Amino acid sequence: MSDVTDVAIVGYGPVGQALAIALAQLGYRVVVLEQWPSLYALPRAVSYDHEVARILQSLGVADAMIPHTTTSKTYEWRNGEGQALKVFRGLDEMAISGWPDKLGFCQPALEAILDFRVRSFGDQVEVLQGWKVVSARDEGDGVCLTASAVIGNGAPLKTIRARYVVGCDGAGSLIRQAMGSSYEDLGFSADWLVVDVKPSDCGAWNSDQIQLCDPARPTTLVSGGPGRRRAEFMLLPGESKDGMNNSETAWRLLAPHGWGPDNAILERQAVYTFRGCIARKWRVGRMILAGDAAHLTPPFAGQGLCAGLRDVAALSWRLHHVLRGSANQSLLESYGSERAEHARRFIEFAIELGGMICVLDPNAAAERDAYFLGPGASEDACFPQSRLTASDMVRIGDPHAGDLSLQGLICIGQQKGRFDDLVGNGFVLLSVDKDVTAHLDMAQQRLMKQLGIRSVVLGADGDAIDVEGRYSKWFKTLGCRTVLIRPDFYIYGSGDASTLVGCLQNSGLWLQDNPADQPQALAAAALACQPNGIESPGSRSRAKILSESIFGIGIRP
């Protein structure tokens, strides 16, 4: 194939944007195709979690998002009489990823910040907005895409050739269809009217997260980011999408909750069908799925966008090692198996919540309420743990393999900051033993170099100081002294370094005759290991530059 880009991404929502950034940071040429000519200016997703905040940090945009995020202490379920049924606590507390557990946010602000970051790579990333992909053909050594201009009849078709194509093109994904894949329906469907308002008086705004489990009309009331409130109303039997999707209905349903034209601006209303689905195949040849093209989840756990950005984190480093020739294509197989199982767990959890929320029968609702208000039920509830199950990239039999790793504050020399900002992205062999790599043989040392695995020793005699003592407590809890952390922040395994690197070496995924010593590959590997967002003397931080630039085009906290 001639004039081939490394990766073509179909879809320029947050998932496509994030993947473009992740790959560009690793040194690859990317083309993005999006049928809409401009960014979508209205809210959609309104929540992401600590793990996604860390992923955004790895892309260099998390700090720029701070003015556009809010925290809440609890997510509270109430019945029709206002009694608390379930309480999810600690949403504002610092989680293992080094960010608050849950964050409310404004999606247009996120997309604008991601778009600015994408365009900072110049010609390395080509963004083709207003181009709809009409066909995708796997040619063995790459994929050929054909796209037509959405505006301008008679414009010639555009052909894009790429070594890999990733479909981030939503529920109606053409790439999923081209792969011969389809959704598995997980058995949930409900129509809801989604309404976004902006209080006229910012003092009237609050970040309360409330789920009204009222059989008269299940209702969600949550933050939509600073200065915004999101309300969602379940459609009742006999109500139609067309009949409910209007401003009059929106104001009528908002009125009992204190909102009206006299104290709020109606930003938008739309009827959505909440569904739970997962793609049967995530990769066929050189075509791969991510985001809503791969999964749909009801919003009750706030995990829709989170799942898509986890896809980005899991896929980008795998594509990196396959593209640079240090791994064979089987490395991509663990992407689909890991992400499908993980996404399914959170979708099923959201469906379980939905099954309890979307109860319209008063008698069934009374039974549910009696259970939650009774002595046998706990007031508190927990979200599922973000843990991976077995794959080629999760060490078998290791009690900590697949867990998320900790991000705390560290000090390296005179610099103090978050671990990832000071250490950088990529594999990390993290230890409290100063001689952690002393017993690696030559082959294991070569693999460390080939995969860009950095060894970081915590302690007074090591590479970094554990500023808050969180790592010391974490290692004591784990009961080990060394962990190997993957580029997506999950633990590959725990134990001694030679065993961990040896297991990784024997996985059968890595190519021995690889171009790791070639200048281009070395440059890409060096770029992948660069710290993010460190402010050097005489310079401004990336986050500050991003914030100033975004504010300059009119987006304010």
mmCIF file of N, CA, C and O in Angstrom, residues 367-459:
data_model
loop_
_atom_site.group_PDB
_atom_site.id
_atom_site.type_symbol
_atom_site.label_atom_id
_atom_site.label_comp_id
_atom_site.label_asym_id
_atom_site.label_seq_id
_atom_site.Cartn_x
_atom_site.Cartn_y
_atom_site.Cartn_z
ATOM 1 N N GLU A 367 -42.540 -3.178 47.533
ATOM 2 C CA GLU A 367 -41.726 -4.315 47.978
ATOM 3 C C GLU A 367 -40.242 -3.955 47.923
ATOM 4 O O GLU A 367 -39.475 -4.287 48.834
ATOM 5 N N ARG A 368 -39.830 -3.303 46.846
ATOM 6 C CA ARG A 368 -38.427 -2.868 46.734
ATOM 7 C C ARG A 368 -38.071 -1.924 47.869
ATOM 8 O O ARG A 368 -37.031 -2.076 48.532
ATOM 9 N N ASP A 369 -38.935 -0.947 48.124
ATOM 10 C CA ASP A 369 -38.670 0.031 49.175
ATOM 11 C C ASP A 369 -38.583 -0.642 50.539
ATOM 12 O O ASP A 369 -37.716 -0.310 51.363
ATOM 13 N N ALA A 370 -39.487 -1.589 50.774
ATOM 14 C CA ALA A 370 -39.489 -2.287 52.067
ATOM 15 C C ALA A 370 -38.181 -3.035 52.279
ATOM 16 O O ALA A 370 -37.647 -3.071 53.400
ATOM 17 N N TYR A 371 -37.665 -3.621 51.210
ATOM 18 C CA TYR A 371 -36.390 -4.332 51.335
ATOM 19 C C TYR A 371 -35.265 -3.363 51.690
ATOM 20 O O TYR A 371 -34.501 -3.594 52.648
ATOM 21 N N PHE A 372 -35.159 -2.266 50.935
ATOM 22 C CA PHE A 372 -34.048 -1.336 51.166
ATOM 23 C C PHE A 372 -34.184 -0.583 52.485
ATOM 24 O O PHE A 372 -33.173 -0.164 53.066
ATOM 25 N N LEU A 373 -35.394 -0.396 52.948
ATOM 26 C CA LEU A 373 -35.595 0.286 54.225
ATOM 27 C C LEU A 373 -35.592 -0.674 55.410
ATOM 28 O O LEU A 373 -35.606 -0.240 56.566
ATOM 29 N N GLY A 374 -35.554 -1.978 55.129
ATOM 30 C CA GLY A 374 -35.606 -2.981 56.183
ATOM 31 C C GLY A 374 -34.260 -3.237 56.826
ATOM 32 O O GLY A 374 -33.221 -2.757 56.378
ATOM 33 N N PRO A 375 -34.242 -4.051 57.881
ATOM 34 C CA PRO A 375 -33.005 -4.300 58.636
ATOM 35 C C PRO A 375 -31.977 -5.132 57.873
ATOM 36 O O PRO A 375 -30.799 -5.117 58.210
ATOM 37 N N GLY A 376 -32.420 -5.860 56.842
ATOM 38 C CA GLY A 376 -31.477 -6.729 56.139
ATOM 39 C C GLY A 376 -30.667 -6.048 55.064
ATOM 40 O O GLY A 376 -29.720 -6.631 54.522
ATOM 41 N N ALA A 377 -31.009 -4.802 54.739
ATOM 42 C CA ALA A 377 -30.322 -4.102 53.654
ATOM 43 C C ALA A 377 -29.343 -3.078 54.207
ATOM 44 O O ALA A 377 -29.609 -2.427 55.212
ATOM 45 N N SER A 378 -28.201 -2.961 53.530
ATOM 46 C CA SER A 378 -27.216 -1.953 53.914
ATOM 47 C C SER A 378 -27.553 -0.638 53.224
ATOM 48 O O SER A 378 -27.961 -0.615 52.062
ATOM 49 N N GLU A 379 -27.375 0.464 53.960
ATOM 50 C CA GLU A 379 -27.636 1.771 53.362
ATOM 51 C C GLU A 379 -26.623 2.089 52.285
ATOM 52 O O GLU A 379 -26.931 2.697 51.274
ATOM 53 N N ASP A 380 -25.395 1.673 52.515
ATOM 54 C CA ASP A 380 -24.330 1.971 51.563
ATOM 55 C C ASP A 380 -24.276 0.919 50.466
ATOM 56 O O ASP A 380 -24.703 -0.215 50.624
ATOM 57 N N ALA A 381 -23.728 1.317 49.340
ATOM 58 C CA ALA A 381 -23.559 0.407 48.217
ATOM 59 C C ALA A 381 -22.273 0.761 47.497
ATOM 60 O O ALA A 381 -21.759 1.864 47.621
ATOM 61 N N CYS A 382 -21.721 -0.187 46.755
ATOM 62 C CA CYS A 382 -20.430 0.016 46.096
ATOM 63 C C CYS A 382 -20.533 -0.286 44.611
ATOM 64 O O CYS A 382 -21.284 -1.166 44.191
ATOM 65 N N PHE A 383 -19.759 0.460 43.823
ATOM 66 C CA PHE A 383 -19.628 0.174 42.411
ATOM 67 C C PHE A 383 -18.684 -1.016 42.233
ATOM 68 O O PHE A 383 -17.848 -1.292 43.095
ATOM 69 N N PRO A 384 -18.782 -1.722 41.103
ATOM 70 C CA PRO A 384 -17.848 -2.830 40.859
ATOM 71 C C PRO A 384 -16.402 -2.336 40.818
ATOM 72 O O PRO A 384 -16.136 -1.189 40.448
ATOM 73 N N GLN A 385 -15.492 -3.197 41.213
ATOM 74 C CA GLN A 385 -14.080 -2.860 41.125
ATOM 75 C C GLN A 385 -13.622 -2.918 39.667
ATOM 76 O O GLN A 385 -14.032 -3.796 38.913
ATOM 77 N N SER A 386 -12.771 -1.963 39.299
ATOM 78 C CA SER A 386 -12.234 -1.958 37.938
ATOM 79 C C SER A 386 -11.048 -2.922 37.894
ATOM 80 O O SER A 386 -9.887 -2.530 38.045
ATOM 81 N N ARG A 387 -11.347 -4.186 37.686
ATOM 82 C CA ARG A 387 -10.320 -5.237 37.717
ATOM 83 C C ARG A 387 -10.410 -6.069 36.453
ATOM 84 O O ARG A 387 -11.501 -6.385 35.969
ATOM 85 N N LEU A 388 -9.253 -6.425 35.909
ATOM 86 C CA LEU A 388 -9.197 -7.252 34.710
ATOM 87 C C LEU A 388 -9.170 -8.724 35.088
ATOM 88 O O LEU A 388 -8.593 -9.105 36.111
ATOM 89 N N THR A 389 -9.769 -9.538 34.244
ATOM 90 C CA THR A 389 -9.661 -10.986 34.409
ATOM 91 C C THR A 389 -8.511 -11.501 33.551
ATOM 92 O O THR A 389 -7.811 -10.734 32.895
ATOM 93 N N ALA A 390 -8.333 -12.806 33.534
ATOM 94 C CA ALA A 390 -7.165 -13.418 32.895
ATOM 95 C C ALA A 390 -7.072 -13.097 31.409
ATOM 96 O O ALA A 390 -8.067 -13.056 30.693
ATOM 97 N N SER A 391 -5.860 -12.813 30.962
ATOM 98 C CA SER A 391 -5.539 -12.671 29.542
ATOM 99 C C SER A 391 -4.039 -12.880 29.401
ATOM 100 O O SER A 391 -3.339 -13.092 30.401
ATOM 101 N N ASP A 392 -3.533 -12.781 28.182
ATOM 102 C CA ASP A 392 -2.093 -12.925 27.973
ATOM 103 C C ASP A 392 -1.303 -11.812 28.640
ATOM 104 O O ASP A 392 -0.096 -11.939 28.843
ATOM 105 N N MET A 393 -1.988 -10.706 28.959
ATOM 106 C CA MET A 393 -1.306 -9.564 29.567
ATOM 107 C C MET A 393 -1.682 -9.375 31.037
ATOM 108 O O MET A 393 -1.511 -8.303 31.589
ATOM 109 N N VAL A 394 -2.196 -10.428 31.666
ATOM 110 C CA VAL A 394 -2.462 -10.438 33.096
ATOM 111 C C VAL A 394 -1.862 -11.734 33.640
ATOM 112 O O VAL A 394 -2.262 -12.824 33.241
ATOM 113 N N ARG A 395 -0.888 -11.631 34.530
ATOM 114 C CA ARG A 395 -0.151 -12.802 34.988
ATOM 115 C C ARG A 395 -1.075 -13.793 35.706
ATOM 116 O O ARG A 395 -1.769 -13.445 36.655
ATOM 117 N N ILE A 396 -1.081 -15.008 35.219
ATOM 118 C CA ILE A 396 -1.971 -16.042 35.736
ATOM 119 C C ILE A 396 -1.595 -16.412 37.174
ATOM 120 O O ILE A 396 -0.418 -16.578 37.512
ATOM 121 N N GLY A 397 -2.615 -16.539 38.029
ATOM 122 C CA GLY A 397 -2.399 -16.987 39.396
ATOM 123 C C GLY A 397 -1.889 -15.932 40.350
ATOM 124 O O GLY A 397 -1.645 -16.221 41.526
ATOM 125 N N ASP A 398 -1.734 -14.698 39.875
ATOM 126 C CA ASP A 398 -1.219 -13.620 40.709
ATOM 127 C C ASP A 398 -2.402 -12.910 41.367
ATOM 128 O O ASP A 398 -3.299 -12.436 40.669
ATOM 129 N N PRO A 399 -2.444 -12.818 42.691
ATOM 130 C CA PRO A 399 -3.616 -12.231 43.358
ATOM 131 C C PRO A 399 -3.823 -10.751 43.060
ATOM 132 O O PRO A 399 -4.924 -10.229 43.250
ATOM 133 N N HIS A 400 -2.782 -10.063 42.603
ATOM 134 C CA HIS A 400 -2.904 -8.626 42.347
ATOM 135 C C HIS A 400 -2.929 -8.290 40.857
ATOM 136 O O HIS A 400 -3.143 -7.125 40.494
ATOM 137 N N ALA A 401 -2.704 -9.282 40.014
ATOM 138 C CA ALA A 401 -2.722 -9.045 38.573
ATOM 139 C C ALA A 401 -4.120 -8.622 38.144
ATOM 140 O O ALA A 401 -5.115 -9.251 38.498
ATOM 141 N N GLY A 402 -4.200 -7.552 37.374
ATOM 142 C CA GLY A 402 -5.479 -7.036 36.907
ATOM 143 C C GLY A 402 -6.047 -5.925 37.763
ATOM 144 O O GLY A 402 -7.037 -5.298 37.379
ATOM 145 N N ASP A 403 -5.441 -5.662 38.931
ATOM 146 C CA ASP A 403 -5.884 -4.546 39.766
ATOM 147 C C ASP A 403 -5.345 -3.233 39.207
ATOM 148 O O ASP A 403 -4.281 -3.195 38.574
ATOM 149 N N LEU A 404 -6.048 -2.139 39.488
ATOM 150 C CA LEU A 404 -5.515 -0.827 39.154
ATOM 151 C C LEU A 404 -4.346 -0.497 40.066
ATOM 152 O O LEU A 404 -4.345 -0.835 41.254
ATOM 153 N N SER A 405 -3.356 0.178 39.520
ATOM 154 C CA SER A 405 -2.209 0.607 40.317
ATOM 155 C C SER A 405 -2.476 1.965 40.952
ATOM 156 O O SER A 405 -3.346 2.722 40.519
ATOM 157 N N LEU A 406 -1.730 2.248 41.976
ATOM 158 C CA LEU A 406 -1.856 3.500 42.709
ATOM 159 C C LEU A 406 -1.137 4.627 41.978
ATOM 160 O O LEU A 406 -0.061 4.429 41.413
ATOM 161 N N GLN A 407 -1.723 5.822 42.013
ATOM 162 C CA GLN A 407 -0.994 7.044 41.655
ATOM 163 C C GLN A 407 -1.036 7.986 42.855
ATOM 164 O O GLN A 407 -2.104 8.430 43.270
ATOM 165 N N GLY A 408 0.147 8.254 43.406
ATOM 166 C CA GLY A 408 0.266 9.200 44.501
ATOM 167 C C GLY A 408 1.250 10.299 44.149
ATOM 168 O O GLY A 408 1.767 10.366 43.021
ATOM 169 N N LEU A 409 1.523 11.153 45.101
ATOM 170 C CA LEU A 409 2.506 12.214 44.908
ATOM 171 C C LEU A 409 3.902 11.676 45.208
ATOM 172 O O LEU A 409 4.104 10.971 46.199
ATOM 173 N N ILE A 410 4.844 12.004 44.348
ATOM 174 C CA ILE A 410 6.236 11.612 44.550
ATOM 175 C C ILE A 410 7.133 12.825 44.333
ATOM 176 O O ILE A 410 6.694 13.855 43.808
ATOM 177 N N CYS A 411 8.360 12.680 44.736
ATOM 178 C CA CYS A 411 9.368 13.717 44.516
ATOM 179 C C CYS A 411 10.573 13.078 43.846
ATOM 180 O O CYS A 411 11.099 12.072 44.332
ATOM 181 N N ILE A 412 10.964 13.634 42.699
ATOM 182 C CA ILE A 412 12.175 13.198 42.000
ATOM 183 C C ILE A 412 13.081 14.415 41.897
ATOM 184 O O ILE A 412 12.763 15.375 41.195
ATOM 185 N N GLY A 413 14.204 14.363 42.619
ATOM 186 C CA GLY A 413 15.071 15.536 42.658
ATOM 187 C C GLY A 413 14.331 16.697 43.294
ATOM 188 O O GLY A 413 13.795 16.594 44.390
ATOM 189 N N GLN A 414 14.257 17.808 42.567
ATOM 190 C CA GLN A 414 13.575 18.990 43.068
ATOM 191 C C GLN A 414 12.129 19.077 42.606
ATOM 192 O O GLN A 414 11.433 20.038 42.942
ATOM 193 N N GLN A 415 11.690 18.095 41.845
ATOM 194 C CA GLN A 415 10.330 18.126 41.305
ATOM 195 C C GLN A 415 9.392 17.273 42.142
ATOM 196 O O GLN A 415 9.682 16.129 42.463
ATOM 197 N N LYS A 416 8.244 17.845 42.460
ATOM 198 C CA LYS A 416 7.213 17.150 43.211
ATOM 199 C C LYS A 416 5.934 17.161 42.391
ATOM 200 O O LYS A 416 5.546 18.198 41.842
ATOM 201 N N GLY A 417 5.285 16.008 42.277
ATOM 202 C CA GLY A 417 4.053 15.962 41.493
ATOM 203 C C GLY A 417 3.449 14.570 41.472
ATOM 204 O O GLY A 417 3.910 13.659 42.169
ATOM 205 N N ARG A 418 2.419 14.421 40.650
ATOM 206 C CA ARG A 418 1.791 13.111 40.481
ATOM 207 C C ARG A 418 2.790 12.155 39.829
ATOM 208 O O ARG A 418 3.601 12.543 38.978
ATOM 209 N N PHE A 419 2.663 10.887 40.188
ATOM 210 C CA PHE A 419 3.589 9.859 39.707
ATOM 211 C C PHE A 419 3.701 9.871 38.183
ATOM 212 O O PHE A 419 4.812 9.903 37.628
ATOM 213 N N ASP A 420 2.559 9.824 37.490
ATOM 214 C CA ASP A 420 2.600 9.720 36.030
ATOM 215 C C ASP A 420 3.227 10.944 35.384
ATOM 216 O O ASP A 420 3.901 10.835 34.355
ATOM 217 N N ASP A 421 3.007 12.122 35.965
ATOM 218 C CA ASP A 421 3.567 13.339 35.391
ATOM 219 C C ASP A 421 5.089 13.344 35.469
ATOM 220 O O ASP A 421 5.759 13.864 34.578
ATOM 221 N N LEU A 422 5.633 12.781 36.536
ATOM 222 C CA LEU A 422 7.080 12.782 36.706
ATOM 223 C C LEU A 422 7.756 11.580 36.067
ATOM 224 O O LEU A 422 8.896 11.674 35.619
ATOM 225 N N VAL A 423 7.063 10.454 36.025
ATOM 226 C CA VAL A 423 7.669 9.228 35.482
ATOM 227 C C VAL A 423 7.356 9.062 34.001
ATOM 228 O O VAL A 423 8.192 8.611 33.222
ATOM 229 N N GLY A 424 6.153 9.433 33.571
ATOM 230 C CA GLY A 424 5.772 9.299 32.172
ATOM 231 C C GLY A 424 4.908 8.083 31.923
ATOM 232 O O GLY A 424 4.592 7.315 32.833
ATOM 233 N N ASN A 425 4.508 7.923 30.666
ATOM 234 C CA ASN A 425 3.632 6.822 30.277
ATOM 235 C C ASN A 425 4.447 5.598 29.877
ATOM 236 O O ASN A 425 5.599 5.708 29.485
ATOM 237 N N GLY A 426 3.825 4.438 29.929
ATOM 238 C CA GLY A 426 4.484 3.201 29.507
ATOM 239 C C GLY A 426 4.546 2.187 30.637
ATOM 240 O O GLY A 426 3.994 2.373 31.719
ATOM 241 N N PHE A 427 5.220 1.056 30.367
ATOM 242 C CA PHE A 427 5.425 0.039 31.392
ATOM 243 C C PHE A 427 6.325 0.589 32.502
ATOM 244 O O PHE A 427 7.309 1.283 32.236
ATOM 245 N N VAL A 428 5.997 0.224 33.745
ATOM 246 C CA VAL A 428 6.815 0.639 34.897
ATOM 247 C C VAL A 428 7.022 -0.560 35.824
ATOM 248 O O VAL A 428 6.059 -1.230 36.215
ATOM 249 N N LEU A 429 8.264 -0.831 36.148
ATOM 250 C CA LEU A 429 8.605 -1.803 37.179
ATOM 251 C C LEU A 429 8.826 -1.012 38.456
ATOM 252 O O LEU A 429 9.852 -0.359 38.631
ATOM 253 N N LEU A 430 7.833 -1.023 39.333
ATOM 254 C CA LEU A 430 7.845 -0.181 40.533
ATOM 255 C C LEU A 430 8.175 -1.033 41.747
ATOM 256 O O LEU A 430 7.574 -2.083 41.966
ATOM 257 N N SER A 431 9.122 -0.549 42.556
ATOM 258 C CA SER A 431 9.600 -1.372 43.665
ATOM 259 C C SER A 431 10.041 -0.514 44.834
ATOM 260 O O SER A 431 10.328 0.685 44.680
ATOM 261 N N VAL A 432 10.081 -1.134 46.000
ATOM 262 C CA VAL A 432 10.695 -0.507 47.165
ATOM 263 C C VAL A 432 12.048 -1.154 47.459
ATOM 264 O O VAL A 432 12.659 -0.882 48.498
ATOM 265 N N ASP A 433 12.544 -1.999 46.546
ATOM 266 C CA ASP A 433 13.862 -2.637 46.668
ATOM 267 C C ASP A 433 14.842 -1.944 45.736
ATOM 268 O O ASP A 433 14.639 -1.915 44.517
ATOM 269 N N LYS A 434 15.930 -1.424 46.283
ATOM 270 C CA LYS A 434 16.866 -0.659 45.461
ATOM 271 C C LYS A 434 17.625 -1.529 44.456
ATOM 272 O O LYS A 434 18.111 -1.040 43.456
ATOM 273 N N ASP A 435 17.723 -2.836 44.719
ATOM 274 C CA ASP A 435 18.421 -3.737 43.789
ATOM 275 C C ASP A 435 17.430 -4.530 42.947
ATOM 276 O O ASP A 435 17.671 -5.677 42.577
ATOM 277 N N VAL A 436 16.295 -3.913 42.604
ATOM 278 C CA VAL A 436 15.186 -4.623 41.962
ATOM 279 C C VAL A 436 15.590 -5.291 40.653
ATOM 280 O O VAL A 436 15.109 -6.381 40.334
ATOM 281 N N THR A 437 16.466 -4.671 39.867
ATOM 282 C CA THR A 437 16.827 -5.244 38.564
ATOM 283 C C THR A 437 18.153 -6.004 38.584
ATOM 284 O O THR A 437 18.628 -6.444 37.543
ATOM 285 N N ALA A 438 18.730 -6.178 39.775
ATOM 286 C CA ALA A 438 20.062 -6.775 39.863
ATOM 287 C C ALA A 438 20.110 -8.202 39.347
ATOM 288 O O ALA A 438 21.161 -8.660 38.859
ATOM 289 N N HIS A 439 18.999 -8.922 39.427
ATOM 290 C CA HIS A 439 19.018 -10.337 39.063
ATOM 291 C C HIS A 439 18.379 -10.624 37.709
ATOM 292 O O HIS A 439 18.096 -11.788 37.392
ATOM 293 N N LEU A 440 18.156 -9.592 36.914
ATOM 294 C CA LEU A 440 17.649 -9.812 35.558
ATOM 295 C C LEU A 440 18.764 -10.331 34.676
ATOM 296 O O LEU A 440 19.888 -9.808 34.693
ATOM 297 N N ASP A 441 18.479 -11.374 33.878
ATOM 298 C CA ASP A 441 19.504 -11.854 32.944
ATOM 299 C C ASP A 441 19.531 -10.962 31.707
ATOM 300 O O ASP A 441 18.734 -10.020 31.564
ATOM 301 N N MET A 442 20.435 -11.253 30.790
ATOM 302 C CA MET A 442 20.619 -10.380 29.627
ATOM 303 C C MET A 442 19.367 -10.329 28.760
ATOM 304 O O MET A 442 18.990 -9.265 28.253
ATOM 305 N N ALA A 443 18.702 -11.461 28.587
ATOM 306 C CA ALA A 443 17.495 -11.483 27.761
ATOM 307 C C ALA A 443 16.394 -10.633 28.387
ATOM 308 O O ALA A 443 15.663 -9.923 27.679
ATOM 309 N N GLN A 444 16.286 -10.694 29.696
ATOM 310 C CA GLN A 444 15.276 -9.892 30.384
ATOM 311 C C GLN A 444 15.612 -8.406 30.309
ATOM 312 O O GLN A 444 14.715 -7.570 30.150
ATOM 313 N N GLN A 445 16.887 -8.076 30.394
ATOM 314 C CA GLN A 445 17.298 -6.684 30.248
ATOM 315 C C GLN A 445 16.993 -6.167 28.848
ATOM 316 O O GLN A 445 16.587 -5.012 28.670
ATOM 317 N N ARG A 446 17.174 -7.030 27.840
ATOM 318 C CA ARG A 446 16.857 -6.628 26.464
ATOM 319 C C ARG A 446 15.355 -6.371 26.309
ATOM 320 O O ARG A 446 14.943 -5.437 25.628
ATOM 321 N N LEU A 447 14.540 -7.234 26.953
ATOM 322 C CA LEU A 447 13.100 -7.021 26.883
ATOM 323 C C LEU A 447 12.715 -5.710 27.563
ATOM 324 O O LEU A 447 11.834 -4.983 27.068
ATOM 325 N N MET A 448 13.355 -5.395 28.679
ATOM 326 C CA MET A 448 13.091 -4.120 29.360
ATOM 327 C C MET A 448 13.344 -2.960 28.400
ATOM 328 O O MET A 448 12.533 -2.034 28.291
ATOM 329 N N LYS A 449 14.442 -3.034 27.670
ATOM 330 C CA LYS A 449 14.785 -1.969 26.719
ATOM 331 C C LYS A 449 13.816 -1.980 25.539
ATOM 332 O O LYS A 449 13.331 -0.933 25.091
ATOM 333 N N GLN A 450 13.516 -3.174 25.038
ATOM 334 C CA GLN A 450 12.644 -3.301 23.867
ATOM 335 C C GLN A 450 11.265 -2.722 24.119
ATOM 336 O O GLN A 450 10.694 -2.042 23.266
ATOM 337 N N LEU A 451 10.706 -2.985 25.304
ATOM 338 C CA LEU A 451 9.356 -2.532 25.616
ATOM 339 C C LEU A 451 9.335 -1.181 26.324
ATOM 340 O O LEU A 451 8.259 -0.673 26.647
ATOM 341 N N GLY A 452 10.506 -0.609 26.554
ATOM 342 C CA GLY A 452 10.557 0.687 27.227
ATOM 343 C C GLY A 452 10.120 0.616 28.671
ATOM 344 O O GLY A 452 9.541 1.572 29.203
ATOM 345 N N ILE A 453 10.382 -0.508 29.350
ATOM 346 C CA ILE A 453 9.986 -0.657 30.754
ATOM 347 C C ILE A 453 10.953 0.131 31.623
ATOM 348 O O ILE A 453 12.157 -0.118 31.616
ATOM 349 N N ARG A 454 10.418 1.078 32.366
ATOM 350 C CA ARG A 454 11.254 1.871 33.269
ATOM 351 C C ARG A 454 11.217 1.293 34.671
ATOM 352 O O ARG A 454 10.134 0.936 35.165
ATOM 353 N N SER A 455 12.356 1.214 35.299
ATOM 354 C CA SER A 455 12.453 0.763 36.680
ATOM 355 C C SER A 455 12.457 1.981 37.589
ATOM 356 O O SER A 455 13.264 2.897 37.411
ATOM 357 N N VAL A 456 11.516 2.010 38.550
ATOM 358 C CA VAL A 456 11.422 3.116 39.504
ATOM 359 C C VAL A 456 11.463 2.532 40.905
ATOM 360 O O VAL A 456 10.628 1.696 41.263
ATOM 361 N N VAL A 457 12.431 2.971 41.691
ATOM 362 C CA VAL A 457 12.583 2.515 43.067
ATOM 363 C C VAL A 457 12.177 3.650 43.998
ATOM 364 O O VAL A 457 12.670 4.773 43.885
ATOM 365 N N LEU A 458 11.261 3.344 44.911
ATOM 366 C CA LEU A 458 10.802 4.315 45.892
ATOM 367 C C LEU A 458 11.613 4.192 47.175
ATOM 368 O O LEU A 458 11.906 3.089 47.628
ATOM 369 N N GLY A 459 11.990 5.321 47.751
ATOM 370 C CA GLY A 459 12.730 5.297 49.002
ATOM 371 C C GLY A 459 13.842 6.310 49.019
ATOM 372 O O GLY A 459 14.207 6.881 47.982
#
